[in-house]
Short mmCIF file of C-alpha atoms in Angstrom, two decimals:
data_model
loop_
_atom_site.label_atom_id
_atom_site.label_comp_id
_atom_site.label_asym_id
_atom_site.label_seq_id
_atom_site.Cartn_x
_atom_site.Cartn_y
_atom_site.Cartn_z
CA ASP A 1166 -94.48 237.88 147.02
CA ALA A 1167 -95.73 240.64 149.16
CA LYS A 1168 -97.38 243.73 148.62
CA THR A 1169 -95.58 247.22 148.41
CA THR A 1170 -96.64 250.91 148.57
CA GLN A 1171 -94.51 253.23 146.78
CA PRO A 1172 -96.07 257.32 146.07
CA ASN A 1173 -97.39 257.78 142.46
CA SER A 1174 -94.84 260.45 141.39
CA MET A 1175 -92.13 262.47 142.80
CA GLU A 1176 -90.26 265.53 141.18
CA SER A 1177 -86.54 266.44 141.62
CA ASN A 1178 -84.25 269.02 140.52
CA GLU A 1179 -80.85 267.88 138.72
CA GLU A 1180 -77.66 267.69 140.96
CA GLU A 1181 -79.92 267.37 144.22
CA PRO A 1182 -80.37 263.97 146.21
CA VAL A 1183 -83.51 261.86 145.37
CA HIS A 1184 -85.00 259.79 148.20
CA LEU A 1185 -87.70 257.20 146.69
CA PRO A 1186 -89.63 255.73 149.49
CA CYS A 1187 -91.15 252.09 149.52
CA ASN A 1188 -93.59 250.79 151.94
CA HIS A 1189 -93.91 247.09 152.59
CA SER A 1190 -95.39 246.57 156.21
CA THR A 1191 -96.26 242.59 155.29
CA ILE A 1192 -92.94 241.66 154.70
CA SER A 1193 -91.34 238.29 155.63
CA GLY A 1194 -87.86 237.40 156.68
CA THR A 1195 -87.31 236.13 153.35
CA ASP A 1196 -88.27 238.35 151.24
CA TYR A 1197 -85.13 240.53 149.53
CA ILE A 1198 -85.84 244.00 148.36
CA HIS A 1199 -85.15 244.69 144.55
CA TRP A 1200 -85.78 248.16 142.78
CA TYR A 1201 -86.06 248.33 138.90
CA ARG A 1202 -86.25 251.32 136.75
CA GLN A 1203 -87.63 251.58 133.61
CA LEU A 1204 -86.60 254.69 131.17
CA PRO A 1205 -89.07 255.92 128.85
CA SER A 1206 -89.57 253.52 125.95
CA GLN A 1207 -87.34 250.84 127.00
CA GLY A 1208 -87.34 247.45 129.20
CA PRO A 1209 -86.88 247.98 133.11
CA GLU A 1210 -83.27 247.73 134.28
CA TYR A 1211 -81.62 246.59 137.65
CA VAL A 1212 -80.82 249.40 140.14
CA ILE A 1213 -80.48 247.62 143.59
CA HIS A 1214 -81.41 244.58 146.11
CA GLY A 1215 -80.99 243.86 149.86
CA LEU A 1216 -82.47 241.83 152.55
CA THR A 1217 -81.60 243.78 155.84
CA SER A 1218 -78.27 245.82 155.82
CA ASN A 1219 -78.13 248.90 153.62
CA VAL A 1220 -76.49 248.55 150.38
CA ASN A 1221 -74.63 250.61 147.88
CA ASN A 1222 -73.44 250.43 144.24
CA ARG A 1223 -72.39 252.61 141.56
CA MET A 1224 -76.16 253.71 140.98
CA ALA A 1225 -77.69 253.97 144.01
CA SER A 1226 -77.89 253.19 147.83
CA LEU A 1227 -80.80 251.22 149.35
CA ALA A 1228 -81.36 252.01 152.98
CA ILE A 1229 -83.89 249.40 154.67
CA ALA A 1230 -85.34 250.30 157.87
CA GLU A 1231 -84.58 248.27 161.19
CA ASP A 1232 -87.99 246.62 161.31
CA ARG A 1233 -87.45 246.24 157.44
CA LYS A 1234 -91.41 247.64 156.81
CA SER A 1235 -89.83 250.19 154.73
CA SER A 1236 -86.95 251.04 152.46
CA THR A 1237 -85.39 254.00 150.85
CA LEU A 1238 -83.73 254.36 147.31
CA ILE A 1239 -81.46 257.09 147.34
CA LEU A 1240 -80.30 258.60 144.14
CA HIS A 1241 -77.29 260.86 145.49
CA ARG A 1242 -77.11 263.56 142.60
CA ALA A 1243 -80.10 263.46 140.09
CA THR A 1244 -79.41 263.69 136.55
CA LEU A 1245 -82.00 264.12 134.06
CA ARG A 1246 -81.10 260.66 133.17
CA ASP A 1247 -82.28 259.19 136.08
CA ALA A 1248 -85.84 260.44 135.26
CA ALA A 1249 -88.02 257.18 134.80
CA VAL A 1250 -90.54 254.78 136.86
CA TYR A 1251 -89.03 253.06 139.77
CA TYR A 1252 -90.45 249.53 140.99
CA CYS A 1253 -89.67 248.18 144.62
CA ILE A 1254 -90.18 244.49 144.25
CA LEU A 1255 -90.31 242.01 147.03
CA ARG A 1256 -89.16 238.70 146.07
CA ASP A 1257 -88.91 235.68 148.37
CA VAL A 1258 -85.47 233.79 148.31
CA PHE A 1259 -87.81 230.55 147.87
CA GLN A 1260 -89.13 232.08 144.99
CA ALA A 1261 -86.06 233.61 143.50
CA GLY A 1262 -86.30 231.65 140.06
CA THR A 1263 -89.56 233.23 139.43
CA ALA A 1264 -90.73 236.30 137.22
CA LEU A 1265 -90.68 239.86 138.68
CA ILE A 1266 -94.02 241.08 139.48
CA PHE A 1267 -94.01 244.66 138.69
CA GLY A 1268 -96.41 247.14 140.67
CA LYS A 1269 -97.61 250.72 139.44
CA GLY A 1270 -94.05 252.06 140.98
CA THR A 1271 -93.13 255.76 140.88
CA THR A 1272 -92.71 258.11 138.37
CA LEU A 1273 -89.32 260.40 138.55
CA SER A 1274 -89.37 263.73 136.86
CA VAL A 1275 -86.01 265.32 137.24
CA SER A 1276 -86.00 269.57 136.30
CA SER A 1277 -82.94 271.21 135.26
CA GLY B 1265 -72.98 243.21 132.21
CA ALA B 1266 -75.40 241.22 131.09
CA VAL B 1267 -76.76 242.21 127.99
CA VAL B 1268 -80.76 240.72 126.84
CA SER B 1269 -81.13 241.74 123.50
CA GLN B 1270 -85.02 241.87 121.52
CA HIS B 1271 -85.51 242.62 117.95
CA PRO B 1272 -87.45 243.93 116.25
CA SER B 1273 -87.96 247.20 118.46
CA TRP B 1274 -90.77 248.23 116.38
CA VAL B 1275 -93.09 246.54 114.29
CA ILE B 1276 -96.44 247.66 112.30
CA CYS B 1277 -98.11 245.08 110.17
CA LYS B 1278 -101.70 244.48 109.21
CA SER B 1279 -104.40 243.26 110.93
CA GLY B 1280 -104.38 239.23 110.63
CA THR B 1281 -100.80 238.83 110.10
CA SER B 1282 -97.98 236.81 112.09
CA VAL B 1283 -95.77 238.43 114.11
CA LYS B 1284 -92.28 237.13 115.37
CA ILE B 1285 -90.06 238.83 118.16
CA GLU B 1286 -86.95 237.35 119.03
CA CYS B 1287 -84.93 237.92 122.38
CA ARG B 1288 -81.28 236.83 123.00
CA SER B 1289 -79.28 236.69 125.80
CA LEU B 1290 -75.78 237.65 124.55
CA ASP B 1291 -73.46 237.13 127.18
CA PHE B 1292 -74.90 234.62 129.49
CA GLN B 1293 -77.10 231.03 129.29
CA ALA B 1294 -80.60 231.87 130.00
CA THR B 1295 -82.13 229.21 131.74
CA THR B 1296 -84.88 230.97 132.07
CA MET B 1297 -87.19 233.65 130.04
CA PHE B 1298 -89.85 235.62 130.55
CA TRP B 1299 -92.28 237.41 128.64
CA TYR B 1300 -94.14 240.76 129.71
CA ARG B 1301 -96.74 242.78 127.76
CA GLN B 1302 -97.00 246.89 128.71
CA PHE B 1303 -100.01 248.86 127.85
CA PRO B 1304 -99.39 252.96 127.99
CA LYS B 1305 -99.26 254.59 131.27
CA GLN B 1306 -99.58 250.74 133.04
CA SER B 1307 -97.08 248.63 134.70
CA LEU B 1308 -95.55 245.56 133.12
CA MET B 1309 -97.63 242.48 133.08
CA LEU B 1310 -96.55 238.76 132.79
CA MET B 1311 -97.03 236.95 130.08
CA ALA B 1312 -95.23 233.91 130.86
CA THR B 1313 -92.20 231.90 131.44
CA SER B 1314 -90.19 229.42 129.78
CA ASN B 1315 -87.70 227.33 130.75
CA GLU B 1316 -85.24 225.68 128.00
CA GLY B 1317 -86.39 222.70 126.53
CA SER B 1318 -89.52 222.71 128.38
CA LYS B 1319 -93.02 224.09 127.06
CA ALA B 1320 -93.74 227.69 128.26
CA THR B 1321 -96.20 228.33 131.68
CA TYR B 1322 -98.66 231.00 130.66
CA GLU B 1323 -100.02 233.14 133.44
CA GLN B 1324 -103.92 233.24 133.51
CA GLY B 1325 -105.90 234.95 131.00
CA VAL B 1326 -102.85 234.60 128.43
CA GLU B 1327 -104.15 232.91 125.20
CA LYS B 1328 -101.48 230.09 124.76
CA ASP B 1329 -102.56 229.64 121.00
CA LYS B 1330 -102.27 233.19 119.86
CA PHE B 1331 -98.62 233.88 121.78
CA LEU B 1332 -96.50 231.25 120.88
CA ILE B 1333 -93.32 231.01 122.84
CA ASN B 1334 -90.49 228.53 121.81
CA HIS B 1335 -87.24 228.39 124.04
CA ALA B 1336 -85.25 225.85 122.01
CA SER B 1337 -81.82 226.91 123.17
CA LEU B 1338 -79.94 228.80 126.38
CA THR B 1339 -79.85 232.38 124.79
CA LEU B 1340 -82.86 232.05 122.63
CA SER B 1341 -86.46 232.77 123.23
CA THR B 1342 -89.01 234.01 120.44
CA LEU B 1343 -92.60 234.96 121.13
CA THR B 1344 -95.31 234.80 118.28
CA VAL B 1345 -98.01 236.59 117.84
CA THR B 1346 -100.60 234.46 115.54
CA SER B 1347 -103.41 236.58 113.66
CA ALA B 1348 -102.51 239.72 115.65
CA HIS B 1349 -105.46 242.47 115.83
CA PRO B 1350 -105.58 245.76 116.93
CA GLU B 1351 -105.95 245.04 120.99
CA ASP B 1352 -102.63 242.85 120.66
CA SER B 1353 -100.84 246.34 120.13
CA SER B 1354 -98.77 246.91 123.17
CA PHE B 1355 -95.06 246.69 124.35
CA TYR B 1356 -93.66 243.57 124.80
CA ILE B 1357 -90.73 243.21 127.07
CA CYS B 1358 -88.45 239.83 127.31
CA SER B 1359 -86.67 238.97 129.97
CA ALA B 1360 -84.08 236.35 131.24
CA ARG B 1361 -81.96 234.83 133.78
CA ASN B 1362 -79.29 231.98 134.67
CA ARG B 1363 -79.24 229.35 137.21
CA ASP B 1364 -77.89 231.85 139.81
CA LEU B 1365 -80.17 233.37 141.40
CA ASN B 1366 -78.05 235.46 143.10
CA GLN B 1367 -77.71 237.79 139.60
CA PRO B 1368 -80.66 239.96 138.63
CA GLN B 1369 -83.05 239.23 136.09
CA HIS B 1370 -82.36 241.25 133.05
CA PHE B 1371 -84.34 242.73 130.54
CA GLY B 1372 -84.50 243.68 126.71
CA ASP B 1373 -85.63 247.07 125.29
CA GLY B 1374 -88.77 246.11 124.27
CA THR B 1375 -90.77 245.74 121.05
CA ARG B 1376 -93.56 248.10 120.38
CA LEU B 1377 -96.12 246.32 118.38
CA SER B 1378 -98.99 248.21 116.29
CA ILE B 1379 -101.36 246.29 114.37
CA LEU B 1380 -103.52 248.51 112.15
#
């Protein structure tokens, strides 16, 4: 799977939007962009995924650059419960049955 | 949504003891299960992949005789840490998926293993 680059940490205030960036300059045409998050002392939790178009769900939005070399996970209104490590992972559609491989992710802190 | 249940959530035992961790998919058939290990302040490291009814495939550097994985049914996989030592203390996380590759990979809440 192609590599992603994320900032080590970010800070946010409660009730404000958060934009978590991910760079993936070597992405291939068949790589899906997946986002998972891991709350303290828990297993990872699926957030969202997409291929080319922007995606929205009840948890977040995923904005994908036109050249697909970067993407941004958007939390529209951060809450204290959103404090977690966020992982941006690429996975080839033809490797969809294989395990997700996690990088270091971005540690998001949310202040009240 | 799909739920993966992992048990126990926390275990402390003496060095030399064998410890079994269970991972169950509660509302879907887990054709493939994965086991990860996570040390403090580090990311998840994949240990092995198991398909129901088949032997597990271990990642490089993971001792298959020490970390025994059984995936005998579509809803249950177990990881047994044999003759555990303090260096095996870690956070172990299981994950599961079904045949629908459009569905996300689901994770258990992890087992914190402490070997004294």
